Coordinates of C-alpha atoms in Angstrom, one line a residue:
X1 CA -57.4 -13.6 50.0
X2 CA -59.7 -14.6 47.2
X3 CA -62.9 -12.9 46.8
X4 CA -66.1 -14.0 48.5
X5 CA -67.8 -16.8 46.2
X6 CA -71.1 -15.9 44.7
X7 CA -74.1 -17.7 45.3
X8 CA -75.2 -20.3 42.8
X9 CA -77.8 -19.2 40.3
X10 CA -79.7 -22.0 38.2
X11 CA -82.2 -22.0 35.6
X12 CA -85.6 -23.4 36.6
X13 CA -88.7 -24.3 34.6
X14 CA -91.2 -22.5 37.1
X15 CA -90.7 -20.3 40.0
X16 CA -91.4 -21.8 43.5
X17 CA -95.1 -21.4 44.6
X18 CA -94.9 -22.3 48.4
X19 CA -92.7 -21.9 51.6
X20 CA -90.5 -24.6 52.1
X21 CA -86.9 -25.2 53.9
X22 CA -84.5 -27.9 52.7
X23 CA -84.4 -29.0 56.5
X24 CA -88.1 -29.7 56.4
X25 CA -88.2 -31.2 52.8
X26 CA -85.3 -33.6 53.6
X27 CA -87.6 -35.7 55.8
X28 CA -90.4 -36.0 53.4
X29 CA -90.2 -37.8 49.9
X30 CA -93.0 -35.8 48.2
X31 CA -91.6 -32.4 49.3
X32 CA -87.8 -33.6 48.4
X33 CA -89.2 -34.5 45.0
X34 CA -90.5 -30.8 44.7
X35 CA -87.3 -29.4 46.1
X36 CA -84.9 -31.2 43.7
X37 CA -86.4 -28.9 40.8
X38 CA -84.5 -26.0 42.4
X39 CA -80.9 -27.6 43.2
X40 CA -78.1 -27.6 40.9
X41 CA -78.1 -30.3 38.1
X42 CA -74.8 -31.8 39.4
X43 CA -76.5 -32.6 42.8
X44 CA -77.4 -36.3 42.7
X45 CA -76.7 -37.7 46.2
X46 CA -80.0 -37.2 48.1
X47 CA -78.6 -39.3 51.1
X48 CA -76.0 -36.5 51.8
X49 CA -76.5 -34.6 55.1
X50 CA -78.6 -31.5 54.8
X51 CA -75.9 -29.4 56.5
X52 CA -73.3 -30.6 53.8
X53 CA -75.7 -29.9 51.1
X54 CA -76.4 -26.3 52.2
X55 CA -72.6 -25.8 52.9
X56 CA -71.8 -26.9 49.3
X57 CA -74.4 -24.6 48.0
X58 CA -76.0 -27.4 46.2
X59 CA -79.4 -26.5 47.0
X60 CA -81.2 -23.4 48.3
X61 CA -81.9 -23.2 52.2
X62 CA -85.2 -21.9 51.7
X63 CA -88.0 -21.6 48.9
X64 CA -90.2 -18.5 48.8
X65 CA -93.5 -18.1 46.7
X66 CA -92.1 -16.0 43.7
X67 CA -93.2 -14.5 40.4
X68 CA -91.2 -14.5 37.4
X69 CA -90.0 -11.1 36.0
X70 CA -87.1 -10.4 33.5
X71 CA -86.2 -14.2 33.6
X72 CA -85.9 -13.9 37.3
X73 CA -87.8 -15.1 40.3
X74 CA -88.9 -12.5 42.7
X75 CA -90.7 -12.8 46.0
X76 CA -94.5 -12.3 45.4
X77 CA -94.9 -9.5 47.8
X78 CA -98.3 -7.9 47.8
X79 CA -100.3 -5.6 50.2
X80 CA -104.0 -6.3 50.9
X81 CA -105.8 -3.7 53.1
X82 CA -102.5 -2.4 54.1
X83 CA -101.1 -5.8 55.3
X84 CA -97.8 -7.2 53.7
X85 CA -98.2 -10.8 52.3
X86 CA -96.0 -13.0 50.4
X87 CA -97.9 -15.9 48.7
X88 CA -101.0 -15.1 50.6
X89 CA -99.4 -15.6 53.8
X90 CA -98.3 -13.2 56.5
X91 CA -95.9 -15.7 58.3
X92 CA -93.7 -18.5 57.2
X93 CA -91.7 -21.3 58.8
X94 CA -87.8 -20.7 59.1
X95 CA -87.2 -24.5 59.5
X96 CA -86.2 -24.5 63.0
X97 CA -89.8 -24.5 64.4
X98 CA -90.3 -20.8 64.5
X99 CA -92.8 -18.8 62.7
X100 CA -91.5 -15.3 61.3
X101 CA -93.1 -12.5 59.8
X102 CA -93.0 -11.9 56.2
X103 CA -92.2 -8.1 56.8
X104 CA -88.6 -9.6 57.6
X105 CA -88.3 -10.5 53.9
X106 CA -88.9 -7.0 52.8
X107 CA -85.2 -5.7 53.5
X108 CA -83.8 -8.6 51.3
X109 CA -86.6 -7.8 48.7
X110 CA -86.1 -3.9 48.5
X111 CA -84.3 -4.2 45.2
X112 CA -86.9 -6.5 43.9
X113 CA -89.7 -4.1 44.9
X114 CA -87.9 -1.4 42.8
X115 CA -88.1 -3.6 39.9
X116 CA -91.7 -4.6 40.4
X117 CA -92.6 -0.9 40.9
X118 CA -90.6 0.0 37.7
X119 CA -92.6 -2.7 35.8
X120 CA -95.9 -1.4 36.9
X121 CA -94.7 2.2 36.0
X122 CA -93.8 0.9 32.7
X123 CA -97.1 -0.9 32.2
X124 CA -99.1 2.3 33.1
X125 CA -97.0 4.3 30.6
X126 CA -97.6 1.8 28.0
X127 CA -101.5 1.7 28.6
X128 CA -101.2 5.7 28.4
X129 CA -99.6 5.2 24.8
X130 CA -102.2 2.8 23.8
X131 CA -105.0 5.2 24.4
X132 CA -103.2 8.2 23.3
X133 CA -100.9 7.4 20.3
X134 CA -103.3 8.9 17.6
X135 CA -103.6 12.2 19.5
X136 CA -99.8 12.1 19.8
X137 CA -99.4 11.7 16.1
X138 CA -102.0 14.5 15.6
X139 CA -99.8 16.8 17.7
X140 CA -96.5 15.7 15.6
X141 CA -98.4 16.6 12.4
X142 CA -99.4 19.9 13.7
X143 CA -95.7 20.5 14.7
X144 CA -94.7 19.4 11.2
X145 CA -97.2 21.9 9.5
X146 CA -96.1 24.8 11.9
X147 CA -92.5 24.2 11.0
X148 CA -93.3 24.2 7.3
X149 CA -95.5 27.5 7.6
X150 CA -92.7 29.2 9.7
X151 CA -90.2 28.5 6.9
X152 CA -92.5 29.8 4.2
X153 CA -93.4 32.9 6.4
X154 CA -89.7 33.5 6.7
X155 CA -89.8 34.9 3.1
X156 CA -92.1 37.7 4.1
X157 CA -91.3 38.1 7.8
X158 CA -87.6 37.3 8.3
X159 CA -86.8 41.2 7.9
X160 CA -89.6 42.4 10.4
X161 CA -88.6 39.8 12.9
X162 CA -84.8 40.6 12.9
X163 CA -85.5 44.4 13.2
X164 CA -88.1 44.1 15.8
X165 CA -85.6 42.2 17.8
X166 CA -82.9 44.6 17.3
X167 CA -85.2 47.6 18.4
X168 CA -86.4 45.4 21.4
X169 CA -82.7 45.1 22.5
X170 CA -82.1 48.7 22.2
X171 CA -85.3 49.6 24.1
X172 CA -84.5 47.3 26.9
X173 CA -80.9 48.5 27.3
X174 CA -82.4 52.0 27.2
X175 CA -84.7 51.4 30.0
X176 CA -81.9 49.7 31.9
X177 CA -80.0 53.0 31.7
X178 CA -83.0 55.0 32.7
X179 CA -83.5 52.7 35.8
X180 CA -79.9 52.7 36.7
X181 CA -79.6 56.6 36.5
X182 CA -83.0 56.8 38.7
X183 CA -81.7 54.5 41.4
X184 CA -78.3 56.3 41.2
X185 CA -80.0 59.6 41.7
X186 CA -82.4 58.2 44.5
X187 CA -79.5 57.2 46.7
X188 CA -78.1 60.7 46.7
X189 CA -77.6 61.9 50.2
X190 CA -78.6 58.7 51.9
X191 CA -76.8 57.5 54.8
X192 CA -74.0 54.7 53.8
X193 CA -74.7 55.0 50.0
X194 CA -71.3 56.8 49.2
X195 CA -69.2 53.7 50.5
X196 CA -67.1 52.5 47.8
X197 CA -67.0 48.8 46.7
X198 CA -63.3 48.6 47.6
X199 CA -64.0 49.7 51.1
X200 CA -67.1 47.5 51.4
X201 CA -65.4 44.2 50.2
X202 CA -66.9 40.9 49.5
X203 CA -70.4 40.2 51.1
X204 CA -72.4 37.0 50.8
X205 CA -75.6 39.0 51.1
X206 CA -75.4 40.6 47.4
X207 CA -78.5 42.9 48.2
X208 CA -76.1 45.0 50.3
X209 CA -74.4 46.2 47.0
X210 CA -77.8 47.7 45.8
X211 CA -77.6 50.2 48.4
X212 CA -74.4 51.7 47.1
X213 CA -74.4 54.6 44.5
X214 CA -71.2 53.1 43.0
X215 CA -72.9 49.9 42.1
X216 CA -75.6 51.7 40.1
X217 CA -72.9 54.0 38.6
X218 CA -71.0 50.8 37.4
X219 CA -74.4 49.3 35.9
X220 CA -75.1 52.6 34.1
X221 CA -71.7 52.5 32.5
X222 CA -71.7 49.1 31.3
X223 CA -75.2 49.6 29.9
X224 CA -74.3 52.8 28.1
X225 CA -71.2 51.2 26.6
X226 CA -73.2 48.2 25.4
X227 CA -75.9 50.7 24.1
X228 CA -73.2 52.6 22.1
X229 CA -71.6 49.3 20.7
X230 CA -74.7 48.1 19.5
X231 CA -75.7 51.5 17.7
X232 CA -72.3 51.6 16.3
X233 CA -72.6 48.0 15.0
X234 CA -76.0 48.9 13.5
X235 CA -74.6 51.8 11.6
X236 CA -71.7 50.1 10.2
X237 CA -73.2 46.6 9.8
X238 CA -76.7 47.8 8.5
X239 CA -75.9 46.5 4.9
X240 CA -74.5 43.3 6.1
X241 CA -77.9 42.7 8.2
X242 CA -79.8 43.4 5.0
X243 CA -77.8 41.1 3.1
X244 CA -78.3 38.2 5.6
X245 CA -82.2 39.0 5.7
X246 CA -82.1 38.7 1.8
X247 CA -80.2 35.5 2.0
X248 CA -82.7 34.1 4.4
X249 CA -85.7 35.2 2.3
X250 CA -83.8 33.6 -0.7
X251 CA -83.4 30.2 1.2
X252 CA -87.0 30.1 1.9
X253 CA -87.7 30.4 -1.9
X254 CA -85.1 27.7 -2.6
X255 CA -86.6 25.4 -0.2
X256 CA -90.0 26.1 -1.9
X257 CA -88.5 24.8 -5.2
X258 CA -87.0 21.9 -3.6
X259 CA -89.8 20.6 -1.3
X260 CA -88.6 17.0 -1.2
X261 CA -85.6 18.3 0.7
X262 CA -87.7 18.7 3.9
X263 CA -88.1 14.8 3.8
X264 CA -84.5 14.0 3.2
X265 CA -83.7 14.0 7.0
X266 CA -86.0 10.9 7.1
X267 CA -83.3 9.2 4.9
X268 CA -80.5 10.3 7.1
X269 CA -82.2 9.1 10.2
X270 CA -82.9 5.8 8.9
X271 CA -79.2 5.2 7.8
X272 CA -78.2 6.5 11.2
X273 CA -80.5 3.9 12.9
X274 CA -78.6 1.3 10.7
X275 CA -75.3 2.6 12.1
X276 CA -76.6 2.6 15.7
X277 CA -78.0 -1.0 15.2
X278 CA -74.7 -2.3 13.8
X279 CA -72.6 -0.6 16.7
X280 CA -75.0 -1.9 19.3
X281 CA -75.1 -5.6 18.1
X282 CA -71.5 -5.7 17.8
X283 CA -70.8 -4.2 21.2
X284 CA -73.4 -6.7 22.7
X285 CA -71.6 -9.7 20.8
X286 CA -68.2 -8.5 22.0
X287 CA -69.5 -8.0 25.7
X288 CA -71.2 -11.3 25.7
X289 CA -68.2 -13.1 24.1
X290 CA -66.8 -13.8 27.5
X291 CA -66.5 -17.3 29.1
X292 CA -67.6 -18.2 32.7
X293 CA -64.3 -18.3 34.7
X294 CA -64.3 -20.5 38.0
X295 CA -61.8 -20.0 40.7
X296 CA -60.6 -21.9 43.8
X297 CA -62.3 -20.8 47.1
X298 CA -61.3 -22.1 50.5
X299 CA -61.9 -21.2 54.1
X300 CA -58.3 -22.5 55.2
X301 CA -54.8 -21.9 53.9
X302 CA -54.5 -23.5 50.3
X303 CA -51.8 -23.1 47.7
X304 CA -54.2 -23.3 45.0
X305 CA -56.5 -20.5 46.5
X306 CA -57.6 -18.0 43.7
X307 CA -56.4 -20.1 40.8
X308 CA -58.7 -21.1 38.0
X309 CA -60.4 -24.6 37.8
X310 CA -62.9 -26.5 35.9
X311 CA -66.0 -27.8 37.8
X312 CA -66.2 -30.9 35.7
X313 CA -62.8 -32.4 36.8
X314 CA -62.3 -30.4 40.2
X315 CA -63.5 -33.4 42.3
X316 CA -61.0 -35.7 40.7
X317 CA -58.0 -33.2 40.8
X318 CA -55.3 -32.8 43.3
X319 CA -56.8 -29.7 44.8
X320 CA -59.4 -31.6 46.6
X321 CA -56.9 -33.9 48.2
X322 CA -54.4 -31.2 49.4
X323 CA -57.3 -28.8 50.5
X324 CA -60.5 -30.9 51.4
X325 CA -62.6 -27.8 51.9
X326 CA -61.7 -26.0 48.7
X327 CA -64.6 -25.5 46.3
X328 CA -64.5 -24.7 42.5
X329 CA -67.1 -21.8 42.3
X330 CA -68.0 -19.2 39.6
X331 CA -66.0 -16.1 39.8
X332 CA -66.7 -13.8 37.0
X333 CA -67.1 -13.6 33.1
X334 CA -63.9 -13.1 31.3
X335 CA -61.1 -15.2 29.9
X336 CA -57.4 -15.2 29.7
X337 CA -56.8 -15.7 26.0
X338 CA -55.4 -13.0 23.7
X339 CA -58.7 -12.3 22.3
X340 CA -60.2 -11.7 25.9
X341 CA -57.2 -9.3 26.9
X342 CA -57.9 -7.1 23.8
X343 CA -61.6 -6.9 24.2
X344 CA -61.4 -3.2 25.4
X345 CA -59.3 -2.4 22.5
X346 CA -62.0 -4.0 20.2
X347 CA -64.7 -2.2 21.8
X348 CA -62.7 1.1 21.3
X349 CA -62.4 0.0 17.5
X350 CA -66.2 -0.6 17.5
X351 CA -66.9 3.0 18.7
X352 CA -64.5 4.3 16.1
X353 CA -66.2 2.5 13.3
X354 CA -69.6 3.9 14.7
X355 CA -68.4 7.5 14.6
X356 CA -66.9 6.9 11.1
X357 CA -70.0 5.7 9.7
X358 CA -72.4 8.0 11.6
X359 CA -70.3 10.9 10.4
X360 CA -70.3 9.6 6.8
X361 CA -74.1 9.4 6.7
X362 CA -74.4 12.8 8.1
X363 CA -71.7 14.1 5.5
X364 CA -73.8 12.2 2.7
X365 CA -76.9 14.3 3.8
X366 CA -75.1 17.5 3.8
X367 CA -73.5 17.2 0.5
X368 CA -76.8 16.0 -1.2
X369 CA -78.7 19.0 0.3
X370 CA -75.9 21.2 -0.7
X371 CA -75.8 20.2 -4.4
X372 CA -79.8 20.7 -4.6
X373 CA -79.6 24.0 -3.2
X374 CA -76.6 25.1 -5.3
X375 CA -78.4 24.0 -8.5
X376 CA -81.0 26.3 -7.6
X377 CA -78.6 29.3 -7.0
X378 CA -76.7 28.5 -10.1
X379 CA -79.6 28.5 -12.3
X380 CA -79.5 31.6 -14.2
X381 CA -83.4 31.7 -14.7
X382 CA -84.9 30.3 -11.5
X383 CA -86.4 27.8 -11.4
X384 CA -86.6 27.2 -15.2
X385 CA -82.9 26.2 -15.3
X386 CA -83.1 23.7 -12.4
X387 CA -82.7 19.9 -13.0
X388 CA -86.1 18.1 -12.8
X389 CA -85.1 16.2 -9.8
X390 CA -82.4 18.3 -8.1
X391 CA -82.3 16.3 -4.8
X392 CA -81.8 13.0 -6.6
X393 CA -79.3 14.2 -8.7
X394 CA -77.2 15.6 -6.0
X395 CA -77.6 12.3 -4.1
X396 CA -76.4 10.3 -7.1
X397 CA -73.5 12.7 -7.8
X398 CA -72.4 12.4 -4.1
X399 CA -72.4 8.5 -4.3
X400 CA -70.7 8.2 -7.8
X401 CA -68.1 11.0 -7.6
X402 CA -67.6 12.1 -3.9
X403 CA -67.7 9.0 -1.7
X404 CA -63.9 9.1 -1.0
X405 CA -64.0 12.8 0.0
X406 CA -66.8 12.3 2.4
X407 CA -65.0 9.2 3.9
X408 CA -61.9 11.2 4.3
X409 CA -63.7 14.1 6.0
X410 CA -65.8 11.7 8.3
X411 CA -62.5 9.9 9.2
X412 CA -60.8 12.9 10.3
X413 CA -63.7 13.8 12.5
X414 CA -64.1 10.3 13.7
X415 CA -60.3 10.2 15.0
X416 CA -60.9 13.4 17.1
X417 CA -64.4 12.0 18.4
X418 CA -62.6 8.9 19.5
X419 CA -59.8 10.8 21.3
X420 CA -62.4 12.6 23.2
X421 CA -64.0 9.3 24.3
X422 CA -60.6 8.0 25.4
X423 CA -59.9 11.2 27.3
X424 CA -63.3 10.7 29.0
X425 CA -62.5 7.1 29.7
X426 CA -59.2 8.2 31.3
X427 CA -60.8 10.9 33.5
X428 CA -63.3 8.4 34.8
X429 CA -60.5 6.2 35.8
X430 CA -58.5 8.9 37.4
X431 CA -61.4 10.2 39.4
X432 CA -59.9 8.7 42.5
X433 CA -56.4 9.8 41.8
X434 CA -55.0 12.6 43.9
X435 CA -52.7 13.9 41.2
X436 CA -54.0 17.4 40.6
X437 CA -51.6 18.1 37.8
X438 CA -52.8 15.0 35.8
X439 CA -56.4 16.0 36.5
X440 CA -55.5 19.5 35.2
X441 CA -53.7 18.3 32.2
X442 CA -56.6 16.1 31.3
X443 CA -59.2 18.8 31.6
X444 CA -56.9 21.0 29.2
X445 CA -56.9 18.3 26.6
X446 CA -60.6 17.7 26.9
X447 CA -61.2 21.4 26.3
X448 CA -58.8 21.6 23.3
X449 CA -60.2 18.8 21.9
X450 CA -63.8 19.8 22.2
X451 CA -62.9 23.1 20.5
X452 CA -61.1 21.1 17.7
X453 CA -64.1 18.9 17.1
X454 CA -66.4 22.0 16.8
X455 CA -63.9 23.5 14.4
X456 CA -63.6 20.4 12.2
X457 CA -67.5 20.3 12.1
X458 CA -67.6 23.6 10.9
X459 CA -64.9 23.2 8.4
X460 CA -66.3 19.9 6.9
X461 CA -69.8 21.3 6.6
X462 CA -68.4 24.2 4.3
X463 CA -65.9 21.7 2.6
X464 CA -69.0 19.4 1.7
X465 CA -70.7 22.7 0.1
X466 CA -67.7 23.4 -2.0
X467 CA -67.5 19.7 -3.0
X468 CA -71.1 19.9 -4.0
X469 CA -70.6 23.1 -6.3
X470 CA -67.1 22.4 -7.8
X471 CA -66.7 18.6 -7.3
X472 CA -63.1 19.0 -6.1
X473 CA -61.4 16.8 -3.4
X474 CA -62.0 17.3 0.3
X475 CA -58.6 19.2 1.1
X476 CA -59.0 21.4 -1.6
X477 CA -62.5 22.1 -0.9
X478 CA -61.8 22.8 2.8
X479 CA -58.9 25.2 2.0
X480 CA -61.0 27.3 -0.3
X481 CA -64.0 27.2 1.7
X482 CA -61.8 28.3 4.7
X483 CA -60.1 31.2 2.9
X484 CA -63.4 32.2 1.2
X485 CA -65.1 32.6 4.6
X486 CA -62.0 34.4 6.3
X487 CA -62.1 36.9 3.5
X488 CA -65.7 37.6 4.5
X489 CA -65.4 37.0 8.3
X490 CA -68.0 39.9 9.2
X491 CA -70.5 38.8 6.8
X492 CA -70.2 35.1 8.2
X493 CA -70.6 36.4 11.7
X494 CA -73.6 38.8 10.9
X495 CA -75.3 35.9 9.1
X496 CA -74.7 33.3 11.8
X497 CA -76.1 35.3 14.6
X498 CA -79.2 36.2 12.5
X499 CA -80.0 32.8 11.5
X500 CA -79.4 31.4 15.0
X501 CA -81.8 34.0 16.5
X502 CA -84.5 33.1 13.7
X503 CA -84.0 29.3 14.4
X504 CA -84.1 29.7 18.1
X505 CA -87.4 31.8 17.7
X506 CA -88.9 29.3 15.4
X507 CA -88.2 26.3 17.6
X508 CA -89.4 28.1 20.6
X509 CA -92.7 29.2 19.0
X510 CA -93.5 25.7 17.5
X511 CA -92.2 23.6 20.6
X512 CA -94.1 25.9 22.9
X513 CA -97.3 26.4 21.1
X514 CA -97.7 22.6 20.4
X515 CA -96.6 21.8 24.0
X516 CA -99.2 24.3 25.6
X517 CA -101.9 22.9 23.3
X518 CA -101.1 19.3 24.2
X519 CA -101.1 20.3 27.9
X520 CA -104.5 21.8 27.8
X521 CA -105.7 19.0 25.8
X522 CA -104.6 16.1 27.7
X523 CA -105.6 17.8 31.2
X524 CA -108.9 18.3 29.6
X525 CA -109.0 21.8 30.1
X526 CA -110.5 22.7 26.5
X527 CA -114.2 22.6 26.9
X528 CA -114.9 22.0 23.2
X529 CA -113.0 18.6 23.3
X530 CA -113.0 17.9 26.9
X531 CA -114.8 14.6 26.5
X532 CA -112.6 13.6 23.5
X533 CA -109.4 13.6 25.7
X534 CA -108.4 9.9 26.8
X535 CA -108.4 8.9 30.3
X536 CA -104.6 8.7 31.5
X537 CA -102.4 7.4 34.4
X538 CA -100.0 10.1 33.7
X539 CA -100.9 13.0 31.6
X540 CA -97.2 14.0 31.3
X541 CA -96.4 11.1 29.2
X542 CA -98.2 12.0 26.0
X543 CA -97.3 15.8 26.7
X544 CA -93.6 15.1 27.0
X545 CA -93.8 12.9 23.9
X546 CA -95.3 15.5 21.9
X547 CA -92.8 18.2 23.1
X548 CA -89.9 16.2 22.4
X549 CA -91.2 15.0 19.0
X550 CA -92.0 18.6 18.1
X551 CA -88.5 19.6 18.9
X552 CA -87.0 16.9 16.8
X553 CA -89.3 17.7 13.8
X554 CA -88.7 21.5 14.1
X555 CA -84.9 20.6 14.3
X556 CA -85.0 18.6 11.1
X557 CA -86.8 21.2 9.2
X558 CA -84.5 23.9 10.3
X559 CA -81.3 21.8 9.7
X560 CA -82.4 21.7 6.1
X561 CA -83.2 25.5 6.1
X562 CA -79.8 26.1 7.7
X563 CA -77.9 23.9 5.1
X564 CA -79.8 25.8 2.5
X565 CA -78.6 29.3 4.1
X566 CA -74.9 28.2 4.3
X567 CA -75.1 26.9 0.7
X568 CA -76.6 30.0 -0.9
X569 CA -74.2 32.2 1.2
X570 CA -71.0 30.3 -0.1
X571 CA -72.5 30.4 -3.5
X572 CA -73.2 34.1 -3.0
X573 CA -69.5 34.8 -1.9
X574 CA -68.4 32.8 -4.9
X575 CA -70.7 34.8 -7.2
X576 CA -69.3 38.0 -6.0
X577 CA -65.6 37.1 -6.4
X578 CA -65.7 35.2 -9.9
X579 CA -68.3 37.3 -11.7
X580 CA -68.6 40.9 -12.4
X581 CA -71.9 41.4 -14.2
X582 CA -70.5 41.2 -17.7
X583 CA -72.2 39.4 -20.4
X584 CA -69.5 36.5 -20.2
X585 CA -69.6 36.5 -16.5
X586 CA -73.1 37.5 -15.2
X587 CA -74.2 37.5 -11.6
X588 CA -76.3 34.5 -10.9
X589 CA -77.6 36.0 -7.5
X590 CA -81.4 37.0 -7.2
X591 CA -82.6 40.4 -8.4
X592 CA -83.1 41.5 -4.8
X593 CA -79.5 40.9 -3.8
X594 CA -78.3 42.7 -6.9
X595 CA -80.5 45.8 -6.0
X596 CA -79.2 45.6 -2.3
X597 CA -75.4 45.4 -3.5
X598 CA -76.1 47.9 -6.5
X599 CA -75.0 45.3 -8.9
X600 CA -76.4 44.8 -12.4
X601 CA -75.8 42.3 -15.3
X602 CA -75.1 44.4 -18.4
X603 CA -77.7 44.2 -21.0
X604 CA -80.2 42.9 -18.3
X605 CA -81.2 45.9 -16.3
X606 CA -83.1 45.3 -13.1
X607 CA -86.7 46.3 -12.8

């Protein structure tokens, strides 16, 4: 059977402003003249019987006072002193001589109410932004300054923060061992405390396990093993931790000499916005390139039921002769041409191009920053031997010499990302399926490709650094970077965890402090500026905006800093492998790193 016909929608110049039924208007020339503004343009026979007009859906059965919203007419529902009204009326004529209460319209207008309430919420949020935008900007500027100060202070406080964190972990584990031992000793001799975990079995109330000595003994052993592992790691990895701290301090100096690098994420953000705009406009164009498809609908048996038709020629076709009650009504937007059949494929291709372009923009930003920071490391006399404009020089080299390598690396990552999108699409389509093996296989594939994407991102990032240093092609750079990191895997792991901790701490401090300051300011809890805070409908609007903006700013600053740390680390490893401190092959690392590794350049003793 064909689907139920959709109600006719027409465009009007103005929404109705009165209650009126077609049955009532049919007997009044003035009312009928007003009513014709809301009928289909094809309807011309005003002598047609009202029941036939309504059956053919050429005119609406009733008009209700409405208000325009989002190019739609919604019932003008309002409440005055607790009384629901539509168009300043509490009742309306249903066209059959009966008066009905407007509350009967509420059920049909529930979705319209949601839209109206959403509009009111949006207006209030917009009002809050209009009175608080400059304070939001001040909050974001504070976050920017705080991020810059934190990066500068890492030059002096990185070592202190790392060692304090390590000592705190050791002390917390030590207290845990002491607490577990005290609980284990306290339960000695108590009834039921010597029951084993195997005899007790699984219990939904987990507090039962806390009354067993064996539980605390297990906790004690686990914490002791963790404490021992951490102490042994500190003993054997102490020098590598010191190297990681020295590299982080050196990265702070490098950022200080290339301050323009902190603003470079704005360029990447602008290019990403262009990519998003291209993808969105193309996606909208493809999704709106469908045509209106009309189908034959009928109430009795008809051989043409469900077939496509054209409203312009339907009344003169053979369908109306063989099926008098058949109608040619709008069914859906689509098409039956080859172009319309492959629209989904074109949308997937559009997504693929978006991933490719976005990854290329990110790669361009990474190789530019890597080139700028590499010029700092490989300057024998820092910063005298650096180029005048290291960031612009690196950007020019990337565009002139490395566009193909960046495009190839971006292509590999984009292919994996599109495969992940296809897997998510298939997972969505198979949700209603009962095939457990297919779901299991799909979950495994999703997990594998997620891991593959993470690995390729890691490999690409280091390959781009090698491209910026040596100018080799993508495959050669990726291979060299991978084997270089594998030869120094412990150093890589230590540096990665130390920098992750510092970045997490920095984001937490910046976002937390700025967010707390915004909360106390906008809720008028700071007495000094209590009268300065603007009146707001929802104080959480500017607070959330400041928090999200602060996180994005901190993330932008730390992404530059992270790229600097990774670049200097690869340069440091290359320096160690290629140079020996002789006059022909001197070390390019800083004096602090040479002291730490007990390396010297011959003829240039360290002070």
